[in-house]
Amino acid sequence: MAAQRYEDSYLYRLRHSAAHLMAQALTELYPGIKLAIGPPIENGFYYDVDSPTPIREEDLPKIEQRMKELAKLDQRILCISADGREAARRTILEETTLGQGEEVAEYKLQLLEAIPEGESITFYDQQRTDRDGVKHRFIDLCRGPHVDSTKEIKHVRLMSVAGAYWRGDVKNKQLTRIYGTAFETKEELEQYLHNLEEAKKRDHRILGKELGLFMFSPRVGTGLTLWLPKGAVLRDTLIEFLRTEQLKRGYLPVVTPHLASIRLYEKSGHIMTYRDKMFPFMEDGERETYVLKPMNCPFHIEIYQSQMRSYRDLPIRYAEFGTVYRYEQSGEVAGILRARGFTQDDAHLFVRPDQLLDEFIGVVNLMKVVLDKLGLQDFRVRLGTKDPASTKYVGHDDNWQAATQAIEQACKSLSLEYEVSPGDAAFYGPKLDLMIKDALGREWQMGTVQVDYNLPERFEIEYIGEDSKPHRPVMIHRAPFGSIERMIGLLTEQYAGAFPFWLSPVQVAVLPIADRHVEKANELLATLRDEHHVRTEVDDRRETLGKKIRESQLHKVPYMLILGDRDLEQGTVGVRSREKGDLGAMKLEEFLALALG
Amino acid sequence: MAAQRYEDSYLYRLRHSAAHLMAQALTELYPGIKLAIGPPIENGFYYDVDSPTPIREEDLPKIEQRMKELAKLDQRILCISADGREAARRTILEETTLGQGEEVAEYKLQLLEAIPEGESITFYDQQRTDRDGVKHRFIDLCRGPHVDSTKEIKHVRLMSVAGAYWRGDVKNKQLTRIYGTAFETKEELEQYLHNLEEAKKRDHRILGKELGLFMFSPRVGTGLTLWLPKGAVLRDTLIEFLRTEQLKRGYLPVVTPHLASIRLYEKSGHIMTYRDKMFPFMEDGERETYVLKPMNCPFHIEIYQSQMRSYRDLPIRYAEFGTVYRYEQSGEVAGILRARGFTQDDAHLFVRPDQLLDEFIGVVNLMKVVLDKLGLQDFRVRLGTKDPASTKYVGHDDNWQAATQAIEQACKSLSLEYEVSPGDAAFYGPKLDLMIKDALGREWQMGTVQVDYNLPERFEIEYIGEDSKPHRPVMIHRAPFGSIERMIGLLTEQYAGAFPFWLSPVQVAVLPIADRHVEKANELLATLRDEHHVRTEVDDRRETLGKKIRESQLHKVPYMLILGDRDLEQGTVGVRSREKGDLGAMKLEEFLALALG
């Protein structure tokens, strides 16, 4: 059973009403302010306003204070239907301006014009009568719904101020957007604010810098990640883990270029459907036009097509850690979670229709193995199916049905719970998305599996069946990580930088207490690195042991091995764990058994 | 002691004279033919001609026959100096046309014009007097030198016909280029022709297809390699080997994007010096211009500069298997030996001047380890130094001297013989190139080490010295393979596709004799792959053992393990080696000891 949708919840209405309440407070505090739009959003609400005096973050407590006062006045929130467009216009000009003149209604009038003919037009009115019997109102053009009274809005917090273009168009005026949030209980609000603080500490952009994982540079460009040594090791470790798992499962590695003639993407159709996400083309006059690769799939199809395939050759599973480039809006770029270049742990499976179920089971099983290894056990599975009302889909109905059934059956055979989300399929086939919940309860969309009937059709790929006739294979696109970048971003926040031992860029820091212990420390490093493949560093600086320990702890190194006189005498190391502190002196073998398990 | 340069050798003159001899034959056989240029080249000579009737490969024996007749006539080859430009012009018009009219002198007249004022102008004249006392001459504008008589040209072979633009400019007329070769002895000619045949069999483009290593596709584009599964494994194996060696030596892996803002390459100067090798730019109107990465260095500098460095931090060695893209002329692209995209086994070492020698020793030592592992022991080392006469170099003289000395000292301390090649330095510093001789005696330029004073200067990179003042580090660029693509091309030709065991994409083929042995074969595969990391395939087709063996042999798999009834009973495998044939039945452990050593 699907849970209640957020859009249908009381919380959603509460936040919507909180946005109106903020607008009311702003109208009082900033006379002449023009209101634009104020919707509830995922974690709260905002209102875009055009204020005659600038509103800054330091003004938020004052606004919040006035909101609380207004809330307590128990204003009734009533819905008023306008009797036609002209009446609505009059209401806007006369009622919503609070006597501030017509000009302040500028945005509301534009919103009114955008309401399609025939649709009902409503206002919400916050009413109260004061002790002297005077009636006060705050009326706003709004589709609703709202809660019944402002007194229900008890636990509210204004969060931040940002710029936002009117109607999201950079050619329009930039308005001030004020973000806030509201909850039903004090505890929920406090938990939310605490999680935000925690999230800030875990912000992968900050940790990425502190831990030396990656960087950006203006001379290189927005959203183009440079991986520093420790981040590169993390990448390699993730790739190596998945590569090994894939080899066991019969995947075949391939490597393809980062650009291609535009003809490849004309053939695939991406030039039609995906152009606005592609980097500017490389045009060589009358000769060739090249495009940077936004997707690996067409390359894998070229490889499939390079020779005749028989039914006995299938399934063929091409895997590539393929770096793709997408020209995201610079405002949408966010660290490595949404970058302009990222490496997909991509694979394309070319399968016979009768192999779809088995292959789907194999893919979902691999995804479970991956998430388990990464310690991401809290996930839900969303099956995106066709929206029966839409005509945007390609492929035959019975193919869709067969594929959807195969996916459902695969989930069942793996005892995976899933929820069906009609309309969330790709236009070319149904898909399964993994939604991962992190340590703070935030949900991330990560891995994906998609069935594709479109590209095999466009490229007219074939295999020769047992009947000696050509048949069309089905393609499965899949990426258990989603992308290396996004996965490292998530893992950084999930573990607050304290990665599990196997993933840690530096697994062991050897800390010689004095210069006379450095030689032994370097021997230990060579043994650990070359014999046991443990990523080890020696801190041979002339610093106090205390400082060395603090820095290793800051860099979240899982184990420190401390070397002093006694250790040299007794052939031991002083073991210190990142989580548990001092574990005492041990023989190297003991430590290895502890660390490597 | 440097050997005699090819340009100064008798062989070089012999081939030059052979080119003239061919021109003489052509002039007789194709009346009205226009001669352009005819130089000796690395393995022979060519002449570019503009012929009134097309010349095809099947015409070559006839031309070669006439050359041999003309050679035997013992024509004396004499040098004639022209008495000024006007006299030379008259000679061209009157003498070199052999009475065919002035028009045939078209290209020669253009060549004459291109000779700088004041330079001496010479002709070479092949003269003979026939039995009737009539004097015959063939005169060609030429700088020489030549051999003394045509009768010295005994061992000649015309090879092929190709198109070539006059003066190498596509806007000019396309001429016919006829390639030939000549040697001093019959044995040398035969050896050369034999090697050519052998080289054809080893051609990496043909083997690459047969062995399923890589492919190209017109929809992807010229020179853009798609690595097929077996080639991808080969790449990964090479990369993994070098990565491990580099980790042992303190290299730090980094990963950088395949494009950057043009600003990065403006700063590095590549936009000035390297633009014609770069792909067309990606221009987004007034906003940003991006360029595809032709070199990794500027990215590594950005990483170096991302924080303050102290003298204690140096040397810093950033290593990246970085794919770069260079817009080579499509005519120059040759399989994976010269592609438009390739992966450099790149590293940049940022070192203090006092560390240059040690770091150079380390780098050259690593290169030796690499070549040894690859079985490429036959190489020579070329030290490119400054041409004292040129002013194109950047950096102080004492830096150059120190760097050149460090390189020489490094070679000496490693007992490496090297030859000094003045003028072969990069403009930014001296360099060491590895010239590898393959199984056919062909020389390939592979790995390189370069000292760079230019980029540190341009980017103003620094470290804080022991004196607390900023100092400028030196950069070393190095790539032991050169590029993965080029190295795989060379190795494919060197081994004629029969790669050493550790490099073979498939190391073991398990061949079950009948269906009832397939289960055991798959068990064996799992054991070999998962426990011993041996790349294994099972050939479970219903084919005869003979056919299975032939195909494994064709795919140059080092070992075949044959499974029949007796093997199942006795717990053995029938071992067959690619080189030595049947090795008899063995226990698996015995085979592993044999194969893994």
mmCIF file with all atom_site columns, C-alpha atoms in Angstrom, chain A residues 209 215 217-222 224-230 232-233 235-236 240 243 247-250 252-264 267 279-284 287-288 290 292 299-300 302-303 305-306 312 318 323 325 327 329-330 340 459 529-530 540-542, chain B residues 209 215 217-222 224-230 232-233 235-236 240 243 247-250 252-264 267 279-284 287-288 290 292 299-300 302-303 305-306 312 318 323 325 327 329-330 340 459 529-530 540-542:
data_model
loop_
_atom_site.group_PDB
_atom_site.id
_atom_site.type_symbol
_atom_site.label_atom_id
_atom_site.label_alt_id
_atom_site.label_comp_id
_atom_site.label_asym_id
_atom_site.label_entity_id
_atom_site.label_seq_id
_atom_site.pdbx_PDB_ins_code
_atom_site.Cartn_x
_atom_site.Cartn_y
_atom_site.Cartn_z
_atom_site.occupancy
_atom_site.B_iso_or_equiv
_atom_site.pdbx_formal_charge
_atom_site.auth_seq_id
_atom_site.auth_comp_id
_atom_site.auth_asym_id
_atom_site.auth_atom_id
_atom_site.pdbx_PDB_model_num
ATOM 1   C CA . LYS A 1 209 ? 38.211 19.393  0.806   1.00 0.00 ? 209 LYS A CA 1
ATOM 2   C CA . MET A 1 215 ? 38.675 19.924  -5.964  1.00 0.00 ? 215 MET A CA 1
ATOM 3   C CA . SER A 1 217 ? 39.158 25.074  -10.342 1.00 0.00 ? 217 SER A CA 1
ATOM 4   C CA . PRO A 1 218 ? 37.765 28.096  -12.193 1.00 0.00 ? 218 PRO A CA 1
ATOM 5   C CA . ARG A 1 219 ? 40.387 27.636  -14.902 1.00 0.00 ? 219 ARG A CA 1
ATOM 6   C CA . VAL A 1 220 ? 39.082 24.121  -15.530 1.00 0.00 ? 220 VAL A CA 1
ATOM 7   C CA . GLY A 1 221 ? 35.403 24.974  -15.269 1.00 0.00 ? 221 GLY A CA 1
ATOM 8   C CA . THR A 1 222 ? 32.178 24.615  -13.323 1.00 0.00 ? 222 THR A CA 1
ATOM 9   C CA . LEU A 1 224 ? 34.445 19.517  -13.732 1.00 0.00 ? 224 LEU A CA 1
ATOM 10  C CA . THR A 1 225 ? 35.974 17.519  -10.900 1.00 0.00 ? 225 THR A CA 1
ATOM 11  C CA . LEU A 1 226 ? 39.712 17.116  -10.347 1.00 0.00 ? 226 LEU A CA 1
ATOM 12  C CA . TRP A 1 227 ? 40.261 14.057  -8.178  1.00 0.00 ? 227 TRP A CA 1
ATOM 13  C CA . LEU A 1 228 ? 43.021 14.470  -5.643  1.00 0.00 ? 228 LEU A CA 1
ATOM 14  C CA . PRO A 1 229 ? 45.151 11.445  -4.700  1.00 0.00 ? 229 PRO A CA 1
ATOM 15  C CA . LYS A 1 230 ? 42.921 10.229  -1.851  1.00 0.00 ? 230 LYS A CA 1
ATOM 16  C CA . ALA A 1 232 ? 41.403 8.873   -6.845  1.00 0.00 ? 232 ALA A CA 1
ATOM 17  C CA . VAL A 1 233 ? 42.193 5.931   -4.553  1.00 0.00 ? 233 VAL A CA 1
ATOM 18  C CA . ARG A 1 235 ? 37.420 5.831   -7.024  1.00 0.00 ? 235 ARG A CA 1
ATOM 19  C CA . ASP A 1 236 ? 39.844 3.059   -7.926  1.00 0.00 ? 236 ASP A CA 1
ATOM 20  C CA . GLU A 1 240 ? 37.991 -2.454  -8.610  1.00 0.00 ? 240 GLU A CA 1
ATOM 21  C CA . ARG A 1 243 ? 34.887 -4.800  -11.751 1.00 0.00 ? 243 ARG A CA 1
ATOM 22  C CA . LEU A 1 247 ? 33.801 -10.376 -14.048 1.00 0.00 ? 247 LEU A CA 1
ATOM 23  C CA . LYS A 1 248 ? 32.383 -13.144 -11.860 1.00 0.00 ? 248 LYS A CA 1
ATOM 24  C CA . ARG A 1 249 ? 29.014 -12.536 -13.488 1.00 0.00 ? 249 ARG A CA 1
ATOM 25  C CA . GLY A 1 250 ? 30.212 -12.714 -17.069 1.00 0.00 ? 250 GLY A CA 1
ATOM 26  C CA . LEU A 1 252 ? 32.777 -8.024  -20.607 1.00 0.00 ? 252 LEU A CA 1
ATOM 27  C CA . PRO A 1 253 ? 34.768 -4.822  -20.120 1.00 0.00 ? 253 PRO A CA 1
ATOM 28  C CA . VAL A 1 254 ? 34.903 -2.321  -22.982 1.00 0.00 ? 254 VAL A CA 1
ATOM 29  C CA . VAL A 1 255 ? 36.436 1.152   -23.293 1.00 0.00 ? 255 VAL A CA 1
ATOM 30  C CA . THR A 1 256 ? 35.067 3.803   -25.634 1.00 0.00 ? 256 THR A CA 1
ATOM 31  C CA . PRO A 1 257 ? 36.043 7.383   -26.542 1.00 0.00 ? 257 PRO A CA 1
ATOM 32  C CA . HIS A 1 258 ? 34.692 10.504  -24.853 1.00 0.00 ? 258 HIS A CA 1
ATOM 33  C CA . LEU A 1 259 ? 33.473 11.999  -28.089 1.00 0.00 ? 259 LEU A CA 1
ATOM 34  C CA . ALA A 1 260 ? 31.975 10.872  -31.351 1.00 0.00 ? 260 ALA A CA 1
ATOM 35  C CA . SER A 1 261 ? 30.804 12.180  -34.643 1.00 0.00 ? 261 SER A CA 1
ATOM 36  C CA . ILE A 1 262 ? 27.404 13.823  -34.341 1.00 0.00 ? 262 ILE A CA 1
ATOM 37  C CA . ARG A 1 263 ? 26.154 11.072  -36.645 1.00 0.00 ? 263 ARG A CA 1
ATOM 38  C CA . LEU A 1 264 ? 26.270 8.578   -33.784 1.00 0.00 ? 264 LEU A CA 1
ATOM 39  C CA . LYS A 1 267 ? 21.281 7.746   -35.117 1.00 0.00 ? 267 LYS A CA 1
ATOM 40  C CA . PHE A 1 279 ? 28.086 20.482  -24.342 1.00 0.00 ? 279 PHE A CA 1
ATOM 41  C CA . PRO A 1 280 ? 28.479 22.813  -27.339 1.00 0.00 ? 280 PRO A CA 1
ATOM 42  C CA . PHE A 1 281 ? 29.460 20.839  -30.422 1.00 0.00 ? 281 PHE A CA 1
ATOM 43  C CA . MET A 1 282 ? 32.949 20.728  -31.933 1.00 0.00 ? 282 MET A CA 1
ATOM 44  C CA . GLU A 1 283 ? 32.443 21.923  -35.473 1.00 0.00 ? 283 GLU A CA 1
ATOM 45  C CA . ASP A 1 284 ? 35.190 21.726  -38.029 1.00 0.00 ? 284 ASP A CA 1
ATOM 46  C CA . ARG A 1 287 ? 34.100 18.619  -42.385 1.00 0.00 ? 287 ARG A CA 1
ATOM 47  C CA . GLU A 1 288 ? 33.048 16.752  -39.277 1.00 0.00 ? 288 GLU A CA 1
ATOM 48  C CA . TYR A 1 290 ? 31.972 16.001  -32.969 1.00 0.00 ? 290 TYR A CA 1
ATOM 49  C CA . LEU A 1 292 ? 31.174 15.143  -26.233 1.00 0.00 ? 292 LEU A CA 1
ATOM 50  C CA . PHE A 1 299 ? 29.082 3.098   -28.372 1.00 0.00 ? 299 PHE A CA 1
ATOM 51  C CA . HIS A 1 300 ? 28.188 -0.266  -26.893 1.00 0.00 ? 300 HIS A CA 1
ATOM 52  C CA . GLU A 1 302 ? 28.411 -0.063  -32.244 1.00 0.00 ? 302 GLU A CA 1
ATOM 53  C CA . ILE A 1 303 ? 30.476 -2.801  -30.594 1.00 0.00 ? 303 ILE A CA 1
ATOM 54  C CA . GLN A 1 305 ? 27.000 -4.508  -34.261 1.00 0.00 ? 305 GLN A CA 1
ATOM 55  C CA . SER A 1 306 ? 30.631 -5.000  -35.230 1.00 0.00 ? 306 SER A CA 1
ATOM 56  C CA . ARG A 1 312 ? 23.979 -18.682 -28.605 1.00 0.00 ? 312 ARG A CA 1
ATOM 57  C CA . TYR A 1 318 ? 29.256 -4.869  -21.988 1.00 0.00 ? 318 TYR A CA 1
ATOM 58  C CA . THR A 1 323 ? 32.964 9.128   -18.125 1.00 0.00 ? 323 THR A CA 1
ATOM 59  C CA . TYR A 1 325 ? 29.676 14.931  -19.851 1.00 0.00 ? 325 TYR A CA 1
ATOM 60  C CA . TYR A 1 327 ? 25.989 20.509  -19.712 1.00 0.00 ? 327 TYR A CA 1
ATOM 61  C CA . GLN A 1 329 ? 22.901 24.640  -15.755 1.00 0.00 ? 329 GLN A CA 1
ATOM 62  C CA . SER A 1 330 ? 25.681 26.104  -13.643 1.00 0.00 ? 330 SER A CA 1
ATOM 63  C CA . ARG A 1 340 ? 29.087 18.244  -15.466 1.00 0.00 ? 340 ARG A CA 1
ATOM 64  C CA . PHE A 1 459 ? 19.973 0.892   -34.572 1.00 0.00 ? 459 PHE A CA 1
ATOM 65  C CA . ARG A 1 529 ? 51.708 -2.136  1.343   1.00 0.00 ? 529 ARG A CA 1
ATOM 66  C CA . ASP A 1 530 ? 53.584 -4.739  -0.656  1.00 0.00 ? 530 ASP A CA 1
ATOM 67  C CA . ASP A 1 540 ? 57.616 10.977  10.062  1.00 0.00 ? 540 ASP A CA 1
ATOM 68  C CA . ARG A 1 541 ? 57.357 14.668  10.923  1.00 0.00 ? 541 ARG A CA 1
ATOM 69  C CA . ARG A 1 542 ? 59.022 15.893  14.081  1.00 0.00 ? 542 ARG A CA 1
ATOM 70  C CA . LYS B 1 209 ? 40.555 -7.431  -35.501 1.00 0.00 ? 209 LYS B CA 1
ATOM 71  C CA . MET B 1 215 ? 37.668 -1.589  -33.611 1.00 0.00 ? 215 MET B CA 1
ATOM 72  C CA . SER B 1 217 ? 33.486 2.850   -36.560 1.00 0.00 ? 217 SER B CA 1
ATOM 73  C CA . PRO B 1 218 ? 32.654 5.568   -39.090 1.00 0.00 ? 218 PRO B CA 1
ATOM 74  C CA . ARG B 1 219 ? 29.778 6.740   -36.920 1.00 0.00 ? 219 ARG B CA 1
ATOM 75  C CA . VAL B 1 220 ? 32.202 7.321   -34.045 1.00 0.00 ? 220 VAL B CA 1
ATOM 76  C CA . GLY B 1 221 ? 34.952 8.857   -36.130 1.00 0.00 ? 221 GLY B CA 1
ATOM 77  C CA . THR B 1 222 ? 38.446 8.530   -37.559 1.00 0.00 ? 222 THR B CA 1
ATOM 78  C CA . LEU B 1 224 ? 38.708 7.084   -32.155 1.00 0.00 ? 224 LEU B CA 1
ATOM 79  C CA . THR B 1 225 ? 39.282 3.601   -30.803 1.00 0.00 ? 225 THR B CA 1
ATOM 80  C CA . LEU B 1 226 ? 36.562 1.388   -29.361 1.00 0.00 ? 226 LEU B CA 1
ATOM 81  C CA . TRP B 1 227 ? 38.204 -1.249  -27.174 1.00 0.00 ? 227 TRP B CA 1
ATOM 82  C CA . LEU B 1 228 ? 36.598 -4.645  -27.432 1.00 0.00 ? 228 LEU B CA 1
ATOM 83  C CA . PRO B 1 229 ? 36.498 -6.898  -24.345 1.00 0.00 ? 229 PRO B CA 1
ATOM 84  C CA . LYS B 1 230 ? 39.859 -8.608  -24.965 1.00 0.00 ? 230 LYS B CA 1
ATOM 85  C CA . ALA B 1 232 ? 40.022 -3.743  -22.641 1.00 0.00 ? 232 ALA B CA 1
ATOM 86  C CA . VAL B 1 233 ? 41.466 -6.572  -20.533 1.00 0.00 ? 233 VAL B CA 1
ATOM 87  C CA . ARG B 1 235 ? 44.622 -2.291  -21.268 1.00 0.00 ? 235 ARG B CA 1
ATOM 88  C CA . ASP B 1 236 ? 43.541 -2.997  -17.699 1.00 0.00 ? 236 ASP B CA 1
ATOM 89  C CA . GLU B 1 240 ? 47.293 -2.434  -13.243 1.00 0.00 ? 240 GLU B CA 1
ATOM 90  C CA . ARG B 1 243 ? 49.841 1.373   -11.228 1.00 0.00 ? 243 ARG B CA 1
ATOM 91  C CA . LEU B 1 247 ? 52.430 3.026   -5.926  1.00 0.00 ? 247 LEU B CA 1
ATOM 92  C CA . LYS B 1 248 ? 55.595 1.304   -4.692  1.00 0.00 ? 248 LYS B CA 1
ATOM 93  C CA . ARG B 1 249 ? 57.543 4.337   -5.854  1.00 0.00 ? 249 ARG B CA 1
ATOM 94  C CA . GLY B 1 250 ? 55.425 6.932   -4.094  1.00 0.00 ? 250 GLY B CA 1
ATOM 95  C CA . LEU B 1 252 ? 50.009 9.631   -6.194  1.00 0.00 ? 252 LEU B CA 1
ATOM 96  C CA . PRO B 1 253 ? 47.110 8.812   -8.496  1.00 0.00 ? 253 PRO B CA 1
ATOM 97  C CA . VAL B 1 254 ? 44.891 11.656  -9.716  1.00 0.00 ? 254 VAL B CA 1
ATOM 98  C CA . VAL B 1 255 ? 41.977 11.793  -12.155 1.00 0.00 ? 255 VAL B CA 1
ATOM 99  C CA . THR B 1 256 ? 41.120 14.882  -14.191 1.00 0.00 ? 256 THR B CA 1
ATOM 100 C CA . PRO B 1 257 ? 38.414 15.789  -16.722 1.00 0.00 ? 257 PRO B CA 1
ATOM 101 C CA . HIS B 1 258 ? 38.721 15.393  -20.481 1.00 0.00 ? 258 HIS B CA 1
ATOM 102 C CA . LEU B 1 259 ? 37.960 19.033  -21.167 1.00 0.00 ? 259 LEU B CA 1
ATOM 103 C CA . ALA B 1 260 ? 38.608 22.398  -19.619 1.00 0.00 ? 260 ALA B CA 1
ATOM 104 C CA . SER B 1 261 ? 37.871 26.036  -20.094 1.00 0.00 ? 261 SER B CA 1
ATOM 105 C CA . ILE B 1 262 ? 40.066 27.528  -22.801 1.00 0.00 ? 262 ILE B CA 1
ATOM 106 C CA . ARG B 1 263 ? 41.543 29.700  -20.046 1.00 0.00 ? 263 ARG B CA 1
ATOM 107 C CA . LEU B 1 264 ? 43.524 26.734  -18.748 1.00 0.00 ? 264 LEU B CA 1
ATOM 108 C CA . LYS B 1 267 ? 47.584 30.003  -19.270 1.00 0.00 ? 267 LYS B CA 1
ATOM 109 C CA . PHE B 1 279 ? 39.932 19.430  -31.698 1.00 0.00 ? 279 PHE B CA 1
ATOM 110 C CA . PRO B 1 280 ? 37.567 22.254  -32.645 1.00 0.00 ? 280 PRO B CA 1
ATOM 111 C CA . PHE B 1 281 ? 36.576 24.237  -29.568 1.00 0.00 ? 281 PHE B CA 1
ATOM 112 C CA . MET B 1 282 ? 33.228 23.995  -27.807 1.00 0.00 ? 282 MET B CA 1
ATOM 113 C CA . GLU B 1 283 ? 31.915 27.525  -27.871 1.00 0.00 ? 283 GLU B CA 1
ATOM 114 C CA . ASP B 1 284 ? 28.851 28.543  -25.935 1.00 0.00 ? 284 ASP B CA 1
ATOM 115 C CA . ARG B 1 287 ? 29.678 32.396  -22.097 1.00 0.00 ? 287 ARG B CA 1
ATOM 116 C CA . GLU B 1 288 ? 32.425 29.826  -21.819 1.00 0.00 ? 288 GLU B CA 1
ATOM 117 C CA . TYR B 1 290 ? 35.776 24.619  -23.628 1.00 0.00 ? 290 TYR B CA 1
ATOM 118 C CA . LEU B 1 292 ? 39.118 18.900  -25.331 1.00 0.00 ? 292 LEU B CA 1
ATOM 119 C CA . PHE B 1 299 ? 45.477 19.856  -14.714 1.00 0.00 ? 299 PHE B CA 1
ATOM 120 C CA . HIS B 1 300 ? 48.223 18.436  -12.537 1.00 0.00 ? 300 HIS B CA 1
ATOM 121 C CA . GLU B 1 302 ? 46.134 23.081  -10.887 1.00 0.00 ? 302 GLU B CA 1
ATOM 122 C CA . ILE B 1 303 ? 46.201 20.286  -8.322  1.00 0.00 ? 303 ILE B CA 1
ATOM 123 C CA . GLN B 1 305 ? 48.587 24.793  -6.797  1.00 0.00 ? 305 GLN B CA 1
ATOM 124 C CA . SER B 1 306 ? 45.476 23.953  -4.795  1.00 0.00 ? 306 SER B CA 1
ATOM 125 C CA . ARG B 1 312 ? 59.362 18.963  2.797   1.00 0.00 ? 312 ARG B CA 1
ATOM 126 C CA . TYR B 1 318 ? 51.049 12.905  -9.726  1.00 0.00 ? 318 TYR B CA 1
ATOM 127 C CA . THR B 1 323 ? 43.041 10.016  -22.055 1.00 0.00 ? 323 THR B CA 1
ATOM 128 C CA . TYR B 1 325 ? 42.613 13.896  -27.742 1.00 0.00 ? 325 TYR B CA 1
ATOM 129 C CA . TYR B 1 327 ? 43.228 16.284  -33.956 1.00 0.00 ? 327 TYR B CA 1
ATOM 130 C CA . GLN B 1 329 ? 45.307 14.812  -39.942 1.00 0.00 ? 329 GLN B CA 1
ATOM 131 C CA . SER B 1 330 ? 43.073 11.936  -40.973 1.00 0.00 ? 330 SER B CA 1
ATOM 132 C CA . ARG B 1 340 ? 43.117 10.813  -32.288 1.00 0.00 ? 340 ARG B CA 1
ATOM 133 C CA . PHE B 1 459 ? 51.908 29.063  -13.851 1.00 0.00 ? 459 PHE B CA 1
ATOM 134 C CA . ARG B 1 529 ? 39.200 -17.281 -12.124 1.00 0.00 ? 529 ARG B CA 1
ATOM 135 C CA . ASP B 1 530 ? 38.112 -16.765 -8.536  1.00 0.00 ? 530 ASP B CA 1
ATOM 136 C CA . ASP B 1 540 ? 31.423 -25.576 -24.524 1.00 0.00 ? 540 ASP B CA 1
ATOM 137 C CA . ARG B 1 541 ? 30.305 -25.644 -28.153 1.00 0.00 ? 541 ARG B CA 1
ATOM 138 C CA . ARG B 1 542 ? 29.434 -28.988 -29.711 1.00 0.00 ? 542 ARG B CA 1
#
